[in-house]
PDB file of C-alpha atoms in Angstrom:
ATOM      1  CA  UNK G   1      -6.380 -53.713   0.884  1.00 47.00           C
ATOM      2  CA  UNK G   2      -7.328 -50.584  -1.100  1.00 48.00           C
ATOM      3  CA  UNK G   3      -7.927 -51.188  -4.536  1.00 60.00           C
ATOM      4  CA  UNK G   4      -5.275 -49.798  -6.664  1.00 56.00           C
ATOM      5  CA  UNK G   5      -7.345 -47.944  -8.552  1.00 58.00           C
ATOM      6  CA  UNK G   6      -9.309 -46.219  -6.291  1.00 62.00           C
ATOM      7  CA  UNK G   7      -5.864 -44.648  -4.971  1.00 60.00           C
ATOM      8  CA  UNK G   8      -5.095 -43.109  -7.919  1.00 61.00           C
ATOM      9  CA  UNK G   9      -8.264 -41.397  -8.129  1.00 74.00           C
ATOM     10  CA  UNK G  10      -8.438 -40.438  -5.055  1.00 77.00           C
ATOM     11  CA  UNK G  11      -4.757 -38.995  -5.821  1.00 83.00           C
ATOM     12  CA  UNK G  12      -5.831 -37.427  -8.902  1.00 84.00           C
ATOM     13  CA  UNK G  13      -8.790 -35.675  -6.734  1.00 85.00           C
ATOM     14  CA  UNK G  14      -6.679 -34.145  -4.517  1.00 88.00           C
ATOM     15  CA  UNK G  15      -4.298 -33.049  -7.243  1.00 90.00           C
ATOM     16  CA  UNK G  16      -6.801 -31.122  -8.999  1.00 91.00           C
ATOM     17  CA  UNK G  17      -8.007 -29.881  -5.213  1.00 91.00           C
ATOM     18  CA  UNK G  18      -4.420 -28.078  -4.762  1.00 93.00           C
ATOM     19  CA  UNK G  19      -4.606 -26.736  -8.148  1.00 93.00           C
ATOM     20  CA  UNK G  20      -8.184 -25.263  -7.781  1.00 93.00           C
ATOM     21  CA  UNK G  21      -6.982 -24.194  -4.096  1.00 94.00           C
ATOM     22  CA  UNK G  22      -3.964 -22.302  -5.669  1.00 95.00           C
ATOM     23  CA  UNK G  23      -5.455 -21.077  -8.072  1.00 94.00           C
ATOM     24  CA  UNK G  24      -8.570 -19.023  -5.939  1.00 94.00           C
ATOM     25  CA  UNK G  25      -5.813 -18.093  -3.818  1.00 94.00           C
ATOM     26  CA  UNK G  26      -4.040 -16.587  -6.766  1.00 95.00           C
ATOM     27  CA  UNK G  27      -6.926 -14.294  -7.563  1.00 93.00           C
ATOM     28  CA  UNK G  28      -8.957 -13.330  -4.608  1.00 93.00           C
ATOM     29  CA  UNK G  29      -5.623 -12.368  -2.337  1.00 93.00           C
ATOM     30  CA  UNK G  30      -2.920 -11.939  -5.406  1.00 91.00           C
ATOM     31  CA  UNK G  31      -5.426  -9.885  -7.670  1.00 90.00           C
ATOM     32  CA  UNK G  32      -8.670  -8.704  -5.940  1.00 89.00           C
ATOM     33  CA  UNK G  33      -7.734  -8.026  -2.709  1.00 87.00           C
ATOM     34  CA  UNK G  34      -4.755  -5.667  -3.547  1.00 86.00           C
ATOM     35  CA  UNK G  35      -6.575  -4.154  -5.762  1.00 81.00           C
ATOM     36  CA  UNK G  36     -10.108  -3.935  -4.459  1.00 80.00           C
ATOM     37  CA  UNK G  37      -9.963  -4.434  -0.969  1.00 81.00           C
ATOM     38  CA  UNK G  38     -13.324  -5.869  -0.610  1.00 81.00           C
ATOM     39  CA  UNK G  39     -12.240  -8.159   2.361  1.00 84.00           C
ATOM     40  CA  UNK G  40     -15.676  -8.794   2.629  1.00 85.00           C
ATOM     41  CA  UNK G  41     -16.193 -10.672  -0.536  1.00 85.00           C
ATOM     42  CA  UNK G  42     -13.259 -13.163  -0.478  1.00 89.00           C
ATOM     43  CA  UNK G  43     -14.975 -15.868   1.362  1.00 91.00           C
ATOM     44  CA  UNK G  44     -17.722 -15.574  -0.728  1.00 87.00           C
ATOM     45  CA  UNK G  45     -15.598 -15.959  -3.607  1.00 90.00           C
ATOM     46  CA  UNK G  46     -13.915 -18.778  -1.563  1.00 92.00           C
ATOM     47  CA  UNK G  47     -16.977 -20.732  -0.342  1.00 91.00           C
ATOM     48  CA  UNK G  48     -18.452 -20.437  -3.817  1.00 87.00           C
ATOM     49  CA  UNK G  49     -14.920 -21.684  -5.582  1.00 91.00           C
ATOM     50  CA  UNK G  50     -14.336 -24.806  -3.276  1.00 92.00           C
ATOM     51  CA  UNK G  51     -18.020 -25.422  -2.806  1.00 88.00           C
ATOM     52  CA  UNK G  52     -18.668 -25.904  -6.728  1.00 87.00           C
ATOM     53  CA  UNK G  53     -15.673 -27.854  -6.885  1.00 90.00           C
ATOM     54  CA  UNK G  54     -16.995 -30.493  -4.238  1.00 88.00           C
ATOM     55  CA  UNK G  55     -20.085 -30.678  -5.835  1.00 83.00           C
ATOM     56  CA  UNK G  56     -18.672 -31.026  -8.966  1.00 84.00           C
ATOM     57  CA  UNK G  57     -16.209 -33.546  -7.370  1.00 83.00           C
ATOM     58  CA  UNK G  58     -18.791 -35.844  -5.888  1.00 81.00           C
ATOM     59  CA  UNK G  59     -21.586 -35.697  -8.731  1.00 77.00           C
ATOM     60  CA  UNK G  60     -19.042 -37.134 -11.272  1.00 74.00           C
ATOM     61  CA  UNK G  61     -17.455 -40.047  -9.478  1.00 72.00           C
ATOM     62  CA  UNK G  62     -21.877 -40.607  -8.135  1.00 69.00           C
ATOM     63  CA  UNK G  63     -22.154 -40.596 -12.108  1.00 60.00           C
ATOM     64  CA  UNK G  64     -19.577 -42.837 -13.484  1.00 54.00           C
ATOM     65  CA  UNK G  65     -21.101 -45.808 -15.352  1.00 51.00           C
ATOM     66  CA  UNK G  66     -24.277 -45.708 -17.365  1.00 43.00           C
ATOM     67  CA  UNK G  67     -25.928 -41.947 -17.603  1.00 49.00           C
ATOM     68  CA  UNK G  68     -22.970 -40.541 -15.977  1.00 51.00           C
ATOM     69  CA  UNK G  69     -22.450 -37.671 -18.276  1.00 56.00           C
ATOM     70  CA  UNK G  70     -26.091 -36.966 -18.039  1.00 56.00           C
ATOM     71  CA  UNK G  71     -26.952 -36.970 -14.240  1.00 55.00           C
ATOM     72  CA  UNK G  72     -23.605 -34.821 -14.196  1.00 59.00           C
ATOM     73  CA  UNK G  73     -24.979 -32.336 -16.227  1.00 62.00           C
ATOM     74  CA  UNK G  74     -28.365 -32.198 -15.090  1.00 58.00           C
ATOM     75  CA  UNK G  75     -26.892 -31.254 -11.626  1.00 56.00           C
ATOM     76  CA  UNK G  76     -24.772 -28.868 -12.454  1.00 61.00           C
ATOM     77  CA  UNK G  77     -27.186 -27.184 -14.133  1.00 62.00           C
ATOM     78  CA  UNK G  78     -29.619 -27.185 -10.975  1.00 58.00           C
ATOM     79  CA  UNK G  79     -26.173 -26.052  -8.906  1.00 57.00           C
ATOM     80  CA  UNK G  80     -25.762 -23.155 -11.068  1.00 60.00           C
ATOM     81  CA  UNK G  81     -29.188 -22.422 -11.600  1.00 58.00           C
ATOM     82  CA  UNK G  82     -29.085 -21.422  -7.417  1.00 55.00           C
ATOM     83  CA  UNK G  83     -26.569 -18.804  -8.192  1.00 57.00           C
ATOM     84  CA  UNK G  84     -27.950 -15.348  -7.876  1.00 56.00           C
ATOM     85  CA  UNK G  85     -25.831 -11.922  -8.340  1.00 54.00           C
ATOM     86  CA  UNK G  86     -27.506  -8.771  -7.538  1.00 52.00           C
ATOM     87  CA  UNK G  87     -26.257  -6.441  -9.953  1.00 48.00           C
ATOM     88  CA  UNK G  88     -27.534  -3.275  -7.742  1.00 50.00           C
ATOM     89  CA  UNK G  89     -25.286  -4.289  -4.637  1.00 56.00           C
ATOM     90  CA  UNK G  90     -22.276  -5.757  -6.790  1.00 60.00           C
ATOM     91  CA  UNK G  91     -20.326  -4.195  -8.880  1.00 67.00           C
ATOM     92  CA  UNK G  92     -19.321  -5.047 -12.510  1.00 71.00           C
ATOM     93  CA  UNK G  93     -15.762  -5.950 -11.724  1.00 77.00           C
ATOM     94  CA  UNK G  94     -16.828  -8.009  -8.605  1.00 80.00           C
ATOM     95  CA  UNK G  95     -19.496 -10.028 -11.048  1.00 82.00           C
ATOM     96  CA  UNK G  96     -16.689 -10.647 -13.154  1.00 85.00           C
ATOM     97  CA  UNK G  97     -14.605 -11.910 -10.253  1.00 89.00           C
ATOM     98  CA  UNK G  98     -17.262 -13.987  -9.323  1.00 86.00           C
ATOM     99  CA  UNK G  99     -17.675 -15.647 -12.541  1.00 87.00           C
ATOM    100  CA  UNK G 100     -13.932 -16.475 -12.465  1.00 91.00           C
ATOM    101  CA  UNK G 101     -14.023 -18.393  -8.993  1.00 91.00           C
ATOM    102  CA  UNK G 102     -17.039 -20.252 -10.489  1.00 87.00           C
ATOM    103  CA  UNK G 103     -15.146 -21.250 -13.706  1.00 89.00           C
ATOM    104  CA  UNK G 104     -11.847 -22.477 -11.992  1.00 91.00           C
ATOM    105  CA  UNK G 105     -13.960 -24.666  -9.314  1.00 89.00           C
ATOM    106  CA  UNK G 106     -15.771 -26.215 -12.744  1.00 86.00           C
ATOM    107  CA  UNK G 107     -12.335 -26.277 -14.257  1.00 87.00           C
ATOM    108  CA  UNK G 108     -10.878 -27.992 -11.321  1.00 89.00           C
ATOM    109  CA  UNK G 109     -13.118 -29.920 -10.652  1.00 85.00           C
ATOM    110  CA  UNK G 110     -14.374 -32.217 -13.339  1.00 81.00           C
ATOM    111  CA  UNK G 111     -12.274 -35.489 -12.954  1.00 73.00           C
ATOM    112  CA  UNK G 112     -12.387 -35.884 -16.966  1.00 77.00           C
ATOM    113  CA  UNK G 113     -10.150 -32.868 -17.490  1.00 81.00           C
ATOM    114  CA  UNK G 114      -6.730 -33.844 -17.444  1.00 86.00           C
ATOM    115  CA  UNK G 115      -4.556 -32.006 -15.031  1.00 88.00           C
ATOM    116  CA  UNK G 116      -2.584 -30.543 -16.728  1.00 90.00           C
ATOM    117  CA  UNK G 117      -5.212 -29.173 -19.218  1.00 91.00           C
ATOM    118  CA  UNK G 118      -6.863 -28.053 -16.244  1.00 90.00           C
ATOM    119  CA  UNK G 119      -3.732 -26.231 -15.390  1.00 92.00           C
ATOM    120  CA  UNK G 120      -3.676 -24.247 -18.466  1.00 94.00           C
ATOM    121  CA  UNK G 121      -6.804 -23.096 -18.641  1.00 93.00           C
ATOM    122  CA  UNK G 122      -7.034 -21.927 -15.061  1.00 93.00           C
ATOM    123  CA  UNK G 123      -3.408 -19.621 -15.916  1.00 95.00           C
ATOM    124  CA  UNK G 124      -5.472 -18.487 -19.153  1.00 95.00           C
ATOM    125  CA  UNK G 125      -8.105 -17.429 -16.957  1.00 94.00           C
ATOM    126  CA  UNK G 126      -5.729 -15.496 -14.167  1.00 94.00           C
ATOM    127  CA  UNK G 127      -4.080 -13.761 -16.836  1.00 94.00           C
ATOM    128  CA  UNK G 128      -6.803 -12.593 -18.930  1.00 93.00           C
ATOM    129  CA  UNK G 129      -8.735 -11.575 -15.201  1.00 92.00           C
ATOM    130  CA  UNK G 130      -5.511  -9.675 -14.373  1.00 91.00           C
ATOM    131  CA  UNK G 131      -5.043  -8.060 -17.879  1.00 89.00           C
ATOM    132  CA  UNK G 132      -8.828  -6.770 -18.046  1.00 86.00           C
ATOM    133  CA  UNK G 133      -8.998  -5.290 -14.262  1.00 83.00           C
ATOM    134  CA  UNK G 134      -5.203  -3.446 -13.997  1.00 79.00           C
ATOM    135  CA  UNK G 135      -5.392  -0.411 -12.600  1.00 74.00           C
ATOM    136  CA  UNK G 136      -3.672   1.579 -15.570  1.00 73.00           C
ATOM    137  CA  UNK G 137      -6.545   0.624 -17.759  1.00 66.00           C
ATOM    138  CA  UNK G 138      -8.639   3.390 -17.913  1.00 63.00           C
ATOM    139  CA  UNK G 139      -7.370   4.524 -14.918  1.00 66.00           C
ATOM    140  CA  UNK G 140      -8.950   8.123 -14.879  1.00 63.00           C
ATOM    141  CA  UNK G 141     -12.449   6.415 -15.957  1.00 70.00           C
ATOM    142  CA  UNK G 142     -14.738   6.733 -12.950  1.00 75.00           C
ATOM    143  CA  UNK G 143     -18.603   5.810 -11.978  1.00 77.00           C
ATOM    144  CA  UNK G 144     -20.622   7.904  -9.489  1.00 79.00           C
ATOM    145  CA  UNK G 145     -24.304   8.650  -8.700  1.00 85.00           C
ATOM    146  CA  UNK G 146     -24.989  12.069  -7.949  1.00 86.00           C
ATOM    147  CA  UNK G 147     -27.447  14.616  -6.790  1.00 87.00           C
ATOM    148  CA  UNK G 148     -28.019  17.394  -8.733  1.00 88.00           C
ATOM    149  CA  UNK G 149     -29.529  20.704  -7.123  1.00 85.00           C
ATOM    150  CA  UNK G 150     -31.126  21.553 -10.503  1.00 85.00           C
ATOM    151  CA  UNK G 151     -33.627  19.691 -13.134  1.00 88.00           C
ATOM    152  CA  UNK G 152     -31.912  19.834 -16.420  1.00 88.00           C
ATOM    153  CA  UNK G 153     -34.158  19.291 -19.432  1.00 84.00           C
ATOM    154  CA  UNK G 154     -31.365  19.604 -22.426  1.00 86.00           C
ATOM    155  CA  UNK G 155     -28.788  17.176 -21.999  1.00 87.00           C
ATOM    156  CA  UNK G 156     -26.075  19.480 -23.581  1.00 88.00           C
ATOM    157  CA  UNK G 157     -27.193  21.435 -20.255  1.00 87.00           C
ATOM    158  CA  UNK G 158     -26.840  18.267 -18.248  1.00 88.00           C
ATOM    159  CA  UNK G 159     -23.519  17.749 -19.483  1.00 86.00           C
ATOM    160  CA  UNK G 160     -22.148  20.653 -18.660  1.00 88.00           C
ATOM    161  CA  UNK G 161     -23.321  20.688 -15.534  1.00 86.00           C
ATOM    162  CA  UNK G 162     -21.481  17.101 -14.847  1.00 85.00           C
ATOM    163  CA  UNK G 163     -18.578  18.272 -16.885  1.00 85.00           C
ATOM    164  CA  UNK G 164     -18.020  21.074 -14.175  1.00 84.00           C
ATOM    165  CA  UNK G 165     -18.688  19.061 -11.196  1.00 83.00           C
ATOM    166  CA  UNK G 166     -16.661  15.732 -11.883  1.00 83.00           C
ATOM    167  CA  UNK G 167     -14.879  16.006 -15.646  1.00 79.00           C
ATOM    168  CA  UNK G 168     -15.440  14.940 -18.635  1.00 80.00           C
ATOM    169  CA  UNK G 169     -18.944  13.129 -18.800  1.00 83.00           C
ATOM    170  CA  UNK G 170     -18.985   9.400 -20.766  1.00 80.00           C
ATOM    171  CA  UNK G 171     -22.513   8.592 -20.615  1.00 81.00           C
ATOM    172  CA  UNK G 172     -24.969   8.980 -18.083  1.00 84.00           C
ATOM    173  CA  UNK G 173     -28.357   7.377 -17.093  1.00 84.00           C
ATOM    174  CA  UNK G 174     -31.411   9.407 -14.845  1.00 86.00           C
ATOM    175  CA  UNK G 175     -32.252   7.478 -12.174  1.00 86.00           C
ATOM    176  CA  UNK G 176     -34.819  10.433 -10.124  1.00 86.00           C
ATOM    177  CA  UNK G 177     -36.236  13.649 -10.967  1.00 88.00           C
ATOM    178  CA  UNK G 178     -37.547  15.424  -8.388  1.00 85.00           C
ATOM    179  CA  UNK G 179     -39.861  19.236  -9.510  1.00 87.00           C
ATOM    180  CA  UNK G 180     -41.198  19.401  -5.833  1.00 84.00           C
ATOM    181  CA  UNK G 181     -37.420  19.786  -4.627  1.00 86.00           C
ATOM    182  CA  UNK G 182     -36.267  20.793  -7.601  1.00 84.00           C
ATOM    183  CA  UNK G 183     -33.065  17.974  -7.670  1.00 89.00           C
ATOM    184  CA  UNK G 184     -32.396  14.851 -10.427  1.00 90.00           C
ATOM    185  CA  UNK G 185     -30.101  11.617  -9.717  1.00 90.00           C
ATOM    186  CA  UNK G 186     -27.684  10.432 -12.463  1.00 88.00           C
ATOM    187  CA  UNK G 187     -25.940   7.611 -12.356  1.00 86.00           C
ATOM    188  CA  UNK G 188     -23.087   8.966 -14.641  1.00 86.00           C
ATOM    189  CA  UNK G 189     -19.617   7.694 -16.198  1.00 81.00           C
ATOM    190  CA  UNK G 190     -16.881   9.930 -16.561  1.00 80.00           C
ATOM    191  CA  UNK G 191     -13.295  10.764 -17.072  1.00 77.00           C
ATOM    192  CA  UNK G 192     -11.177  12.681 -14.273  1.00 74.00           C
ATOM    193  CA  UNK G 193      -9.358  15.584 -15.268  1.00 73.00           C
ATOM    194  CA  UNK G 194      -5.110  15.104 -15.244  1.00 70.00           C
ATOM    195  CA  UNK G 195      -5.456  17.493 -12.082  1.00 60.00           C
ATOM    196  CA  UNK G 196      -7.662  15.418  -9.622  1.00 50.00           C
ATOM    197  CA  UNK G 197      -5.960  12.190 -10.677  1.00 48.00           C
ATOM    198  CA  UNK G 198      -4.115  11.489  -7.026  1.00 48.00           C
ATOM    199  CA  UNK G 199       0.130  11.173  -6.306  1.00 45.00           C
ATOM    200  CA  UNK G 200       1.130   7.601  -6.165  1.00 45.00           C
ATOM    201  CA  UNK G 201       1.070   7.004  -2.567  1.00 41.00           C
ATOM    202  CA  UNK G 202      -2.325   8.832  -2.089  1.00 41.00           C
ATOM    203  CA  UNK G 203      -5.336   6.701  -0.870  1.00 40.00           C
ATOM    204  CA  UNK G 204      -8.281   7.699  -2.417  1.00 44.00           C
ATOM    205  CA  UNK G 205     -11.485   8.186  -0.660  1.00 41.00           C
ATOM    206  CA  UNK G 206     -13.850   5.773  -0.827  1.00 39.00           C
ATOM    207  CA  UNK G 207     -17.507   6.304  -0.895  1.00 41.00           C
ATOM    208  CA  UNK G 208     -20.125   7.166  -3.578  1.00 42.00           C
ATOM    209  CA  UNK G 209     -20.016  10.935  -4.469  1.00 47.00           C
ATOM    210  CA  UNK G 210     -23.147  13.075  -4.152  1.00 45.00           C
ATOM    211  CA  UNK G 211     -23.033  16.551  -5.506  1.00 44.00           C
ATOM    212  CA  UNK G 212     -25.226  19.151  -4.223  1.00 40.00           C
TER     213      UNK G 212
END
């Protein structure tokens, strides 16, 4: 006969399963997808979500008793220490998406966190993740690298140059100057003019810009 107790945490397991479940579903096809459409990255954030949540899952009820607390957090800090983001092939928002799947499977799945604490916390999390990425938050702001057919030495000259090319120029960082071929890379942030912005049902064209 099953013990009693052991049903009810095994209940309360899978209780906090759904909610983590719902609550990666929420934001990787309610928030990212729509607005990102990285298909690609949504069972990363997926296997990353559930797996931290199983880990988390099993390391706490391997760690009840004596120590518990400690061998917990000893191995979640040698689960997280595995996580690597390259910030080169990721981009800032998708980081930030990332760290969100990680939090709710930690949120979800630590058996001392009452459900519905857990609850609340997660929806604090979705909202403040879809709040800070909405499209009609700086929505002209743009990043691009180009490729400049011209070394500029002044930056008021370099600015002008990216002023004309793209709009209004927010910062910029030189990644390559070339003298033999007479060219300079820029990884720069800037603002779109009113006129480029596109008409509500346009698509825009994805792709890194390169100006020659």
């Amino acid at each position: 006969m099953e013990n009693p107790q052991s049903i009810a945490s095994l209940s309360t397991l899978f209780a906090h399963l759904a909610l983590d479940l719902v609550a990666v579903a929420v934001l990787t096809f309610g928030v990212f997808c729509p607005r990102h459409r990285r298909r690609e990255l949504i069972p990363a954030y997926l296997a990353l979500n559930v797996g931290l949540f199983v880990v988390v899952a099993a390391l706490a009820r391997a760690g009840t008793g004596a120590g518990g607390g400690l061998a917990l957090g000893f191995g979640l800090f040698g689960v997280l220490s595995i996580v690597r983001l390259r910030s080169d092939t990721v981009q800032h928002q998708e980081v930030a998406y990332y760290f969100a799947t990680l939090v709710l499977g930690l949120l979800c799945g630590l058996p001392g966190l009452g459900l519905g604490t857990a609850t609340a916390l997660a929806a604090v999390l979705l909202l403040v993740v879809y709040a800070a990425d909405h499209p009609r938050l700086y929505r002209r702001d743009r990043r691009a690298v180009v490729t400049l057919d011209a070394v500029h030495r002044e930056p008021a000259a370099l600015r002008a140059d990216l002023a004309e090319r793209l709009g209004e120029p927010l910062g910029w960082t030189v990644q390559e100057v070339d003298y033999v071929r007479d060219l300079m890379v820029v990884e720069v942030r800037f603002r779109e003019p009113e006129s480029r912005e596109p008409s509500p049902g346009a698509t825009r064209p994805s792709g890194t810009p390169r100006s020659r």
